[in-house]
PDB file of C-alpha atoms in Angstrom:
ATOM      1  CA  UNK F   1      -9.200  64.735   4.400  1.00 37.00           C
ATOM      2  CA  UNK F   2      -7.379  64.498   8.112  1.00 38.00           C
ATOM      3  CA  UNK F   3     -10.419  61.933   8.872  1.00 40.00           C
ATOM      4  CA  UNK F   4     -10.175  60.555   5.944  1.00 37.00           C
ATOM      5  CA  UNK F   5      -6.295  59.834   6.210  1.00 37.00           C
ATOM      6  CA  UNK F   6      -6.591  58.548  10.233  1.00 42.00           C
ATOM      7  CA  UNK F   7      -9.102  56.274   8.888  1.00 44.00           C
ATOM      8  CA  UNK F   8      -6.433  54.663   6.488  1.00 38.00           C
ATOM      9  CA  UNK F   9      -3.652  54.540   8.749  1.00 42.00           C
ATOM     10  CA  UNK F  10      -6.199  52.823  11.137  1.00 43.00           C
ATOM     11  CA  UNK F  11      -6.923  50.050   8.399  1.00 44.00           C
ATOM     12  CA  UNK F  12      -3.444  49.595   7.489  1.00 39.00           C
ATOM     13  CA  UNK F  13      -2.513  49.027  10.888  1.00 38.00           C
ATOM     14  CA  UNK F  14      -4.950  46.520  11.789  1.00 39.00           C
ATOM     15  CA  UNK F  15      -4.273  44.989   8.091  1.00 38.00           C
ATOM     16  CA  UNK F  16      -0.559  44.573   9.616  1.00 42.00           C
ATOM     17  CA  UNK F  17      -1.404  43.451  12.871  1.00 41.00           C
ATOM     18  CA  UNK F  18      -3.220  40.759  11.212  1.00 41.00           C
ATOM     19  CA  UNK F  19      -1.148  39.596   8.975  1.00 42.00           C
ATOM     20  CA  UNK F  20       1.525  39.316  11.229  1.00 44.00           C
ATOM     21  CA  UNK F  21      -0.272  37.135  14.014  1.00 43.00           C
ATOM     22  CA  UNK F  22       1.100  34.140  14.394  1.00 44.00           C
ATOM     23  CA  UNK F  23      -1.357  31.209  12.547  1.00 43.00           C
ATOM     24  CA  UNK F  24      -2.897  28.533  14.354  1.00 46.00           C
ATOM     25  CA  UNK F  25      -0.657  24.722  14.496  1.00 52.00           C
ATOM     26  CA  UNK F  26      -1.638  22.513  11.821  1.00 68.00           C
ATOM     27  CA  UNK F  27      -3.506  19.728  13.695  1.00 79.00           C
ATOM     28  CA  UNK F  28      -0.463  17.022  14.020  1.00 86.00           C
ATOM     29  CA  UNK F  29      -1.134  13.644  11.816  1.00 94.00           C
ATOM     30  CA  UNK F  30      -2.217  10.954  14.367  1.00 95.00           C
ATOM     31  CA  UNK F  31      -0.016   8.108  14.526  1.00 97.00           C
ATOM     32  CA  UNK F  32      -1.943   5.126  15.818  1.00 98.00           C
ATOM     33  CA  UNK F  33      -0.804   1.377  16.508  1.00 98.00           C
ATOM     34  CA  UNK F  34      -2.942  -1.482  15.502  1.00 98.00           C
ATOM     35  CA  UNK F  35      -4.969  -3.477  18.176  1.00 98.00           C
ATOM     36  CA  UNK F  36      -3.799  -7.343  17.180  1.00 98.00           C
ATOM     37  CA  UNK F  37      -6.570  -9.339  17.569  1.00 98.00           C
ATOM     38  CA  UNK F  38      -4.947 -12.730  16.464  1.00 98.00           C
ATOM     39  CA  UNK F  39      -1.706 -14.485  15.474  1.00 98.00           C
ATOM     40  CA  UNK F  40      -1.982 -16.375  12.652  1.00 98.00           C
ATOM     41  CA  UNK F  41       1.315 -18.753  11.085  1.00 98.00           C
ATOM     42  CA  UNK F  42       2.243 -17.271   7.954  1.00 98.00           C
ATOM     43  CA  UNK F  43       5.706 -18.744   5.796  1.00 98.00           C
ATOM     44  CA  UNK F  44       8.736 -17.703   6.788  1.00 98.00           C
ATOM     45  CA  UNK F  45      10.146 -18.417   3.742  1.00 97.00           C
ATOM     46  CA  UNK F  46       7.744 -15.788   1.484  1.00 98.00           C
ATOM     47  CA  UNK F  47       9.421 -12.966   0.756  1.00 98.00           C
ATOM     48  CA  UNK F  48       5.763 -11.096   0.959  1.00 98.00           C
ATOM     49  CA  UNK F  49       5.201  -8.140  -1.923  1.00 98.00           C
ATOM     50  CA  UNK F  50       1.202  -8.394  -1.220  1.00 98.00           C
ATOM     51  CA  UNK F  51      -2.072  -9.588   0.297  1.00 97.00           C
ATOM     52  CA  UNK F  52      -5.210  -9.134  -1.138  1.00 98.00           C
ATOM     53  CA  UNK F  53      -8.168 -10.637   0.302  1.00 98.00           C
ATOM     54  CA  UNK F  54     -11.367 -11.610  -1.141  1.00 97.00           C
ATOM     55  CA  UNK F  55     -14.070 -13.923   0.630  1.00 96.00           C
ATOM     56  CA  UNK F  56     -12.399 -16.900   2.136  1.00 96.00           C
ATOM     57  CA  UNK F  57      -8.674 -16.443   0.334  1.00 98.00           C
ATOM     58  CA  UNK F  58      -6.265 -14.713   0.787  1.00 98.00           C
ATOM     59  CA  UNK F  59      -3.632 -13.946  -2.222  1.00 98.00           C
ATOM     60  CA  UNK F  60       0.107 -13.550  -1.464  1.00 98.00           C
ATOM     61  CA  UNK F  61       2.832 -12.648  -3.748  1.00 98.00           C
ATOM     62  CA  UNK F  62       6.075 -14.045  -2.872  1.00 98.00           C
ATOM     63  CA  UNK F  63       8.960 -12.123  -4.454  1.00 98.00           C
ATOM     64  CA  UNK F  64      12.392 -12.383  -5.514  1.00 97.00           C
ATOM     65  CA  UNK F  65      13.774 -12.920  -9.040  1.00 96.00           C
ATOM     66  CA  UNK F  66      13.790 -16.454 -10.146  1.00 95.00           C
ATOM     67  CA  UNK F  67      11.922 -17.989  -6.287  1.00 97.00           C
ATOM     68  CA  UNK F  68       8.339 -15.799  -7.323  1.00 98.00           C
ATOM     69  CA  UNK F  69       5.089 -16.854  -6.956  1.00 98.00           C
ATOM     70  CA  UNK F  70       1.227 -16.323  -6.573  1.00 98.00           C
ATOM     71  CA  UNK F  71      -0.315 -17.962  -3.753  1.00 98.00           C
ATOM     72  CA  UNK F  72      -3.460 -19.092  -2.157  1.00 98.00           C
ATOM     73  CA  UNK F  73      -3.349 -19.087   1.420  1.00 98.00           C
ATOM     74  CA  UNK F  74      -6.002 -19.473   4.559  1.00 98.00           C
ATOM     75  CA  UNK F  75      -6.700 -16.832   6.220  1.00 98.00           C
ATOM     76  CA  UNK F  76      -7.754 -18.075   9.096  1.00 97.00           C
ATOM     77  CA  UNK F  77      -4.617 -20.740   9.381  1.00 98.00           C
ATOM     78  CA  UNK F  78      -1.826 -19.382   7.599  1.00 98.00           C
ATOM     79  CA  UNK F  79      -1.958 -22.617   5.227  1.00 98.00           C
ATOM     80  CA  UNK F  80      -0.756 -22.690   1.446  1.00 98.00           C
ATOM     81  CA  UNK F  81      -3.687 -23.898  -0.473  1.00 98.00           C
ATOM     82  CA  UNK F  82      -1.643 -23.854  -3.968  1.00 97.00           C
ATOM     83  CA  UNK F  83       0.605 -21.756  -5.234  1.00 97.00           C
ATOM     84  CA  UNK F  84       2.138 -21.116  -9.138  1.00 98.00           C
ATOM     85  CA  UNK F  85       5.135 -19.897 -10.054  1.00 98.00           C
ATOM     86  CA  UNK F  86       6.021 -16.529 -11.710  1.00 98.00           C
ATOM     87  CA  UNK F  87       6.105 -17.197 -15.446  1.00 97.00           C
ATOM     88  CA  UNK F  88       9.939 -16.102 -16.910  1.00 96.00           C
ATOM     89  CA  UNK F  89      11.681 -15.891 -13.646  1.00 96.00           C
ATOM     90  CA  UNK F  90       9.351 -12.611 -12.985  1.00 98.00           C
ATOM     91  CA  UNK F  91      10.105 -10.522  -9.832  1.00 98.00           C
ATOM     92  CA  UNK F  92       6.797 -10.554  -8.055  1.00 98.00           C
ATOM     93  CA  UNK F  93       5.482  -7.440  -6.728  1.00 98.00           C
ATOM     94  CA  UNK F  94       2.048  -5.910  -5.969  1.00 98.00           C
ATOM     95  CA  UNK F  95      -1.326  -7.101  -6.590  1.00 98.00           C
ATOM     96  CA  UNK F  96      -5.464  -6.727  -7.086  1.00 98.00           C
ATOM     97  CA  UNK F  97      -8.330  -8.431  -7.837  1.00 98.00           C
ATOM     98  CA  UNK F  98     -10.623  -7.114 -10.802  1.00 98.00           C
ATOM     99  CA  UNK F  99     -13.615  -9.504 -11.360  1.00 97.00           C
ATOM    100  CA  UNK F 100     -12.819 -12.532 -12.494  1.00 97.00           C
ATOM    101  CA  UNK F 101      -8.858 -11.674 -12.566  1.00 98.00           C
ATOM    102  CA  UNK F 102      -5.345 -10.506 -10.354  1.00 98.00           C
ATOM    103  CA  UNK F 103      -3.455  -8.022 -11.996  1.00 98.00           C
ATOM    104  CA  UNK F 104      -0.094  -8.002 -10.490  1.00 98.00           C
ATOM    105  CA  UNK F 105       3.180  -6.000 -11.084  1.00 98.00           C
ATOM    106  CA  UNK F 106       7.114  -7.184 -12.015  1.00 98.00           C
ATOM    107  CA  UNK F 107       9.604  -5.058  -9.914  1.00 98.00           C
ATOM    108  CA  UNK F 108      11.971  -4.108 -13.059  1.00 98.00           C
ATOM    109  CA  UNK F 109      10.649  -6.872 -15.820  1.00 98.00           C
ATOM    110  CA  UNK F 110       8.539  -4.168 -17.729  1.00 97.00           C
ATOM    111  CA  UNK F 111       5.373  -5.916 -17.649  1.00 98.00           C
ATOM    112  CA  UNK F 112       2.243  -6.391 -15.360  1.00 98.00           C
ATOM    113  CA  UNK F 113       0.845 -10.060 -15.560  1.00 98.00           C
ATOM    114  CA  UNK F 114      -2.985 -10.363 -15.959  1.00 98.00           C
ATOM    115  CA  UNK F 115      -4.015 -13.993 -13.882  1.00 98.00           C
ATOM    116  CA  UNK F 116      -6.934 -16.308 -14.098  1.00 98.00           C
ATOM    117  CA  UNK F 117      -7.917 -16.330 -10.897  1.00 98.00           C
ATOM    118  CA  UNK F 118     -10.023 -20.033 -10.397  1.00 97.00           C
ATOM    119  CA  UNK F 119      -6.753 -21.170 -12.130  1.00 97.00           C
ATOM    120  CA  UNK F 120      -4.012 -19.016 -11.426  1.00 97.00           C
ATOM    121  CA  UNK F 121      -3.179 -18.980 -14.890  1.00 98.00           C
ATOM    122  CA  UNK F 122      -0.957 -16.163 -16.946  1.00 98.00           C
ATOM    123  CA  UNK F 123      -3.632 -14.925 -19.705  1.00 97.00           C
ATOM    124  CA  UNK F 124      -1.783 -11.671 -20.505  1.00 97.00           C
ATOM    125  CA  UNK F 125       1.274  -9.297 -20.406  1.00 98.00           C
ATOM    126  CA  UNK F 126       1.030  -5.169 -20.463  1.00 97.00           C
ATOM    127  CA  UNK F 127       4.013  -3.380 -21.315  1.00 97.00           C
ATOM    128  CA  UNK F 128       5.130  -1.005 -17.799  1.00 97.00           C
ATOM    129  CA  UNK F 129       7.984   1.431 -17.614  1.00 96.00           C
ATOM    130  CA  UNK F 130       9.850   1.739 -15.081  1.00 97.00           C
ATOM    131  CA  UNK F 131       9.845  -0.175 -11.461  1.00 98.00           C
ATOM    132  CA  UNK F 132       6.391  -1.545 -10.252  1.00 98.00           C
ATOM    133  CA  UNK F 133       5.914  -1.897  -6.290  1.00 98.00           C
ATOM    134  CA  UNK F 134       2.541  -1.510  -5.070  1.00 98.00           C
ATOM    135  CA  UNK F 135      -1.311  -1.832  -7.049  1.00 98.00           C
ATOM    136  CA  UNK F 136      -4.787  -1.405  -5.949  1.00 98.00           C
ATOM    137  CA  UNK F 137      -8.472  -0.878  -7.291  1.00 98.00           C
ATOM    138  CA  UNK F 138     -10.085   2.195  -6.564  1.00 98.00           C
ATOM    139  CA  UNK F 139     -13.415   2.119  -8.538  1.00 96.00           C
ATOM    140  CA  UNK F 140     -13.240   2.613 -11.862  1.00 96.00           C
ATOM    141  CA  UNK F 141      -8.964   2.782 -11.316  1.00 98.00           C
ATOM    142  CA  UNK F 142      -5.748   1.360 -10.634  1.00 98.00           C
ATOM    143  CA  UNK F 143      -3.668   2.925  -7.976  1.00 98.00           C
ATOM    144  CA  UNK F 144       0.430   2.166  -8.531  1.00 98.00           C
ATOM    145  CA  UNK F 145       3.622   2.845  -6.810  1.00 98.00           C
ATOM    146  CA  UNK F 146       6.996   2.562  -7.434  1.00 98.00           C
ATOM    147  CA  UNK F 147       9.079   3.203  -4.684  1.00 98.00           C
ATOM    148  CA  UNK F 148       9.157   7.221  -5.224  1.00 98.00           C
ATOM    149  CA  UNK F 149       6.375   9.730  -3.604  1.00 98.00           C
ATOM    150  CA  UNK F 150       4.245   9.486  -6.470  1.00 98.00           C
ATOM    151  CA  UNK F 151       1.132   7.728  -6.617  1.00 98.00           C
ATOM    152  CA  UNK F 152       0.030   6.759 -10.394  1.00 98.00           C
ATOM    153  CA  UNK F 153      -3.410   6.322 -11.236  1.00 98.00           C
ATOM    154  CA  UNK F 154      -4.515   3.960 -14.422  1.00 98.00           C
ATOM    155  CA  UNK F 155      -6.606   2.899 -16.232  1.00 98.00           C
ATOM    156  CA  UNK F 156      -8.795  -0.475 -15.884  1.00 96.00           C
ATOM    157  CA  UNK F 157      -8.419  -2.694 -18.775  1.00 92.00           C
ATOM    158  CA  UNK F 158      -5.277  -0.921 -20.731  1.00 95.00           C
ATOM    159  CA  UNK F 159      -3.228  -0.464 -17.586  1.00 97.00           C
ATOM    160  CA  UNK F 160      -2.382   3.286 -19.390  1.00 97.00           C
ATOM    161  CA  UNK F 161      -1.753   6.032 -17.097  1.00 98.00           C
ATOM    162  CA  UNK F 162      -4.478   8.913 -16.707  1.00 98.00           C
ATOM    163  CA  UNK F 163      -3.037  10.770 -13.609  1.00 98.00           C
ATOM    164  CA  UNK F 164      -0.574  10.746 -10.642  1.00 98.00           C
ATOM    165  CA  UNK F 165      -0.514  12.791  -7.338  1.00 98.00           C
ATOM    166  CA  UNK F 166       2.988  13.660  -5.412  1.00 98.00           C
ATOM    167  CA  UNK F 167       1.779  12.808  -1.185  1.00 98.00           C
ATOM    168  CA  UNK F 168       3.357  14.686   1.182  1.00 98.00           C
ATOM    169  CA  UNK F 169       3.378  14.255   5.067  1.00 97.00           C
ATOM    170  CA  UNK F 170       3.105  17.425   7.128  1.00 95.00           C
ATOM    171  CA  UNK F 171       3.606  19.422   3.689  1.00 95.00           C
ATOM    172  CA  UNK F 172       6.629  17.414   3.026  1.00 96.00           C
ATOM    173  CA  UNK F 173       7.377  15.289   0.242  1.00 97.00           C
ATOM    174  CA  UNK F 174       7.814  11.486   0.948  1.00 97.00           C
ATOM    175  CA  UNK F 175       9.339   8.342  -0.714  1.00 97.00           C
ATOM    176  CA  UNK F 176       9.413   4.651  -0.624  1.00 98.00           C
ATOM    177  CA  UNK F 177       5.514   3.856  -1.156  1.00 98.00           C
ATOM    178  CA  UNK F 178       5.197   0.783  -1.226  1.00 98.00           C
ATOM    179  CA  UNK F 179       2.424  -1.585  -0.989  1.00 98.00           C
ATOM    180  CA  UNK F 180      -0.751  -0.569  -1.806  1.00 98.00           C
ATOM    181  CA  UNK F 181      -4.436  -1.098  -0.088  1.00 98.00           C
ATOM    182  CA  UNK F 182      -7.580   0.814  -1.709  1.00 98.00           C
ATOM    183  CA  UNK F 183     -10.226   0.937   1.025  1.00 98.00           C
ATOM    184  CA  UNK F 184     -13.462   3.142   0.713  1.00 96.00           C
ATOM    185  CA  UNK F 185     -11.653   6.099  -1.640  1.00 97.00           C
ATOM    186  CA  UNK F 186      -8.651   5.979   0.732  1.00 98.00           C
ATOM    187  CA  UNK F 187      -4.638   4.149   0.284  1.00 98.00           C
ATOM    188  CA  UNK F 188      -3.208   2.710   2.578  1.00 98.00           C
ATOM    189  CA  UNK F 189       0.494   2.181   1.958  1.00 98.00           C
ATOM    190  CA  UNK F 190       3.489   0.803   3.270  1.00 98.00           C
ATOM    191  CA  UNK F 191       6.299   3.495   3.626  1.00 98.00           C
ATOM    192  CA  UNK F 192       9.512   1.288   2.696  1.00 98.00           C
ATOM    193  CA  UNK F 193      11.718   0.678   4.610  1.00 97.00           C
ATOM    194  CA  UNK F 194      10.340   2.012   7.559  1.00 97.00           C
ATOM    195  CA  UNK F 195       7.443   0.167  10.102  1.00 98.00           C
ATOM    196  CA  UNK F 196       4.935   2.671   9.076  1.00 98.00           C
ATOM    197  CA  UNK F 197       1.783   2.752   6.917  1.00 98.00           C
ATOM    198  CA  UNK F 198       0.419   6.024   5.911  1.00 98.00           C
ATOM    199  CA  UNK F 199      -3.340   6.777   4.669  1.00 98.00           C
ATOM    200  CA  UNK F 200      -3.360   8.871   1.960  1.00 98.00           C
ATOM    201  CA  UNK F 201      -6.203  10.725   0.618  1.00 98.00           C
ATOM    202  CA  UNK F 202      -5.622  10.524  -3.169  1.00 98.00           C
ATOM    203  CA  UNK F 203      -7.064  13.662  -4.978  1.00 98.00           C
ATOM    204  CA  UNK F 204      -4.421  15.507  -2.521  1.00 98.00           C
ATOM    205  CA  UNK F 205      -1.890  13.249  -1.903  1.00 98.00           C
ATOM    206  CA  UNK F 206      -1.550  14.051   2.021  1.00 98.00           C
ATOM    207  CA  UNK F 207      -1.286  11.515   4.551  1.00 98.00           C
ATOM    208  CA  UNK F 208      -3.863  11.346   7.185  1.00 98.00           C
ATOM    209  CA  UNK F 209      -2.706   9.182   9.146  1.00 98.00           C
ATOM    210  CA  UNK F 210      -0.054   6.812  10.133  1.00 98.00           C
ATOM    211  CA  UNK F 211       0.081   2.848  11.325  1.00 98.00           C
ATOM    212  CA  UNK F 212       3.081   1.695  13.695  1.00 98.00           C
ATOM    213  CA  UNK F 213       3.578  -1.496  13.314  1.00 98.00           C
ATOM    214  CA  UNK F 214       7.313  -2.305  14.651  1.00 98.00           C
ATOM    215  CA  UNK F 215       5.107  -3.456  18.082  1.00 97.00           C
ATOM    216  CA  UNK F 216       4.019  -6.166  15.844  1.00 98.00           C
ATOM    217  CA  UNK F 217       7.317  -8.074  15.468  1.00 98.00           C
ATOM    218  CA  UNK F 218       8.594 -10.095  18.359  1.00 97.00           C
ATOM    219  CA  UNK F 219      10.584 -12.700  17.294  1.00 97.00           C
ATOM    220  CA  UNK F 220      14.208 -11.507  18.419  1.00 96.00           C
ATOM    221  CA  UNK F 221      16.507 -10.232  15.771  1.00 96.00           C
ATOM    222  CA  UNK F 222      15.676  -9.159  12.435  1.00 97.00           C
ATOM    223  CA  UNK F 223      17.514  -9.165   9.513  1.00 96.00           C
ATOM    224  CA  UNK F 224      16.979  -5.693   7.177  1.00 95.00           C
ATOM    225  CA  UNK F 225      15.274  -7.884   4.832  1.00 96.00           C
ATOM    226  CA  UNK F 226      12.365  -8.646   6.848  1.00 98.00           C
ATOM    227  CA  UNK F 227      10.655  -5.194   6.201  1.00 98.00           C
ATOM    228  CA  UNK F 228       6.820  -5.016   6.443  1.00 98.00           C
ATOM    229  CA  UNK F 229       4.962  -5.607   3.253  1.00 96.00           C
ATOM    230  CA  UNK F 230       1.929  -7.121   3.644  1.00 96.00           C
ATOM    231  CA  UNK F 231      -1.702  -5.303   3.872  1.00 98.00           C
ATOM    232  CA  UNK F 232      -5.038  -6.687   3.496  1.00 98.00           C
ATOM    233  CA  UNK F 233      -8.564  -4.999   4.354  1.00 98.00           C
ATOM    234  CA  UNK F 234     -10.730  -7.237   5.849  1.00 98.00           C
ATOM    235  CA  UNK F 235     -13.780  -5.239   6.843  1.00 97.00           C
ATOM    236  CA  UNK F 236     -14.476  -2.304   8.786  1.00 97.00           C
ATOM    237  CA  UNK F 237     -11.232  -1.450  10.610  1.00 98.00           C
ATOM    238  CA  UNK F 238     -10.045  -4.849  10.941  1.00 98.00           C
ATOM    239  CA  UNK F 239      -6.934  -5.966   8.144  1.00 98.00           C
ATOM    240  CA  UNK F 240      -4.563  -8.429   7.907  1.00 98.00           C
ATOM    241  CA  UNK F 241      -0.953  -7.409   8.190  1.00 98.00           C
ATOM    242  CA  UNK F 242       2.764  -8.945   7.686  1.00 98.00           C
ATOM    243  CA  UNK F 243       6.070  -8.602   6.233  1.00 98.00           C
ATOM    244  CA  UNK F 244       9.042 -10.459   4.378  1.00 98.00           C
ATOM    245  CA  UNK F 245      10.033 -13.655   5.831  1.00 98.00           C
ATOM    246  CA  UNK F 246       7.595 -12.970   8.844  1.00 98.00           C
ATOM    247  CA  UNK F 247       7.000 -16.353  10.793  1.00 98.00           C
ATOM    248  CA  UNK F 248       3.453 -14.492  11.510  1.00 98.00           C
ATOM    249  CA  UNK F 249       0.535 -12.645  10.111  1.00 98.00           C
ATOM    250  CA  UNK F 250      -1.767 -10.501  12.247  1.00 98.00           C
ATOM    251  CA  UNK F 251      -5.112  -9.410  12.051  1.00 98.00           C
ATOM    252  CA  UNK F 252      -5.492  -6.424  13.365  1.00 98.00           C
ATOM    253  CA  UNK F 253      -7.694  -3.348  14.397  1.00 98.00           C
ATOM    254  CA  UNK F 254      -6.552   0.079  13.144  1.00 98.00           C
ATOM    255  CA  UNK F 255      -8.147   2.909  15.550  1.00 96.00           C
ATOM    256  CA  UNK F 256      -9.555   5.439  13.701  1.00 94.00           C
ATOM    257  CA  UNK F 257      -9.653   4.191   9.788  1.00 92.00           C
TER     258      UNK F 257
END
């Protein structure tokens, strides 16, 4: 029994000892800034909500109530190839491409606005509730913000929601997502109103990584409008990047995505 007992007391202390060690430092969320490899014009006077790019285009929403509109723009040059007008004095915000169309979200209208894209023509409205800020296409998905911490997932075609995942930085909750890139089963997302993008794994919610992108602007003073907003995945690491009222867009390299 006296064996028996010392034997216990010997597993209870090492039991102890071990729970009470101090755990190893979560590995710290890199925090990278992107390599510009050129400066490209890009309208001052867009208030930029999105970029999606698809071969030789590149599509811009320009926001604010009543001054909306979907562009067409070079890549390459910064150019406006056409652009159309938000139907109802809309409030542009985020877009992406499925097939043949651009679904794109109103900021507080109610409705998401299904384009032609050879024409840039309305075809159809989807109810929304609530505020719509960022959208992209993961697979067989949407992914949606709308300004909270809260990623939304729906459903191609109906636009009706079939999930949603809180993200969290370092454990933390966050806010302000913004716009939205899909790229290889990742997001990338714009933290408003901060310079930072965040990667975000998606069936967690926790950011691996973030983008720094204040080095980007260098064109004196900035007004608090003039908040980044723009994202585009080009190919491998290299996307194009801007924000409101920017006089430039940048394509960039992103170490490590």
């Amino acid at each position: 029994m006296a064996s028996r007992l010392a034997g216990l007391a010997t597993g209870f202390l090492f039991l102890t000892a071990t729970l009470c060690a101090p755990t190893a430092a979560a590995e710290p969320i890199p925090v990278v800034t992107p390599v510009v490899l050129a400066e490209i014009p890009h309208d001052p006077n867009s208030y930029t909500e999105a970029f999606e790019v698809e071969g030789d285009t590149l599509y811009e929403a320009s926001g604010l109530a009543g001054r909306s509109d979907l562009r067409e723009v070079d890549p390459a040059t910064g150019a406006v190839r056409r652009s159309v007008p938000l139907p109802d004095d809309y409030f542009a915000e985020g877009i992406t491409i499925v097939d043949d169309t651009i679904w794109q979200l109103t900021y507080q209208d109610g409705v998401a606005i299904v384009w032609d894209k050879a024409t840039l023509t309305p075809i159809r409205e989807i109810p929304v509730t609530g505020e719509g800020w960022g959208l992209c296409r993961d697979g067989d998905r949407f992914i949606m913000s709308d300004g909270s911490g809260r990623l939304q997932f729906r459903q191609l075609g109906s636009f009706d929601q079939i999930g949603a995942v809180n993200v969290t930085r370092d454990g933390a909750p966050v806010t302000g997502l913004n716009e939205l890139e899909c790229v290889n089963g990742q997001v990338w997302a714009s933290l408003w109103p901060t310079d930072e993008v965040a990667r975000i794994d998606p069936a967690t919610g926790a950011i691996t990584m973030i983008v720094d992108v204040a080095p980007l602007w260098h064109f004196g003073e900035r007004s608090p409008a003039q908040v980044f907003s723009g994202i585009a995945h080009l190919s491998g690491d290299e996307f194009l990047l801007t924000g409101k009222n920017w006089p430039a867009m940048y394509r960039v390299s992103i170490p490590g995505a």
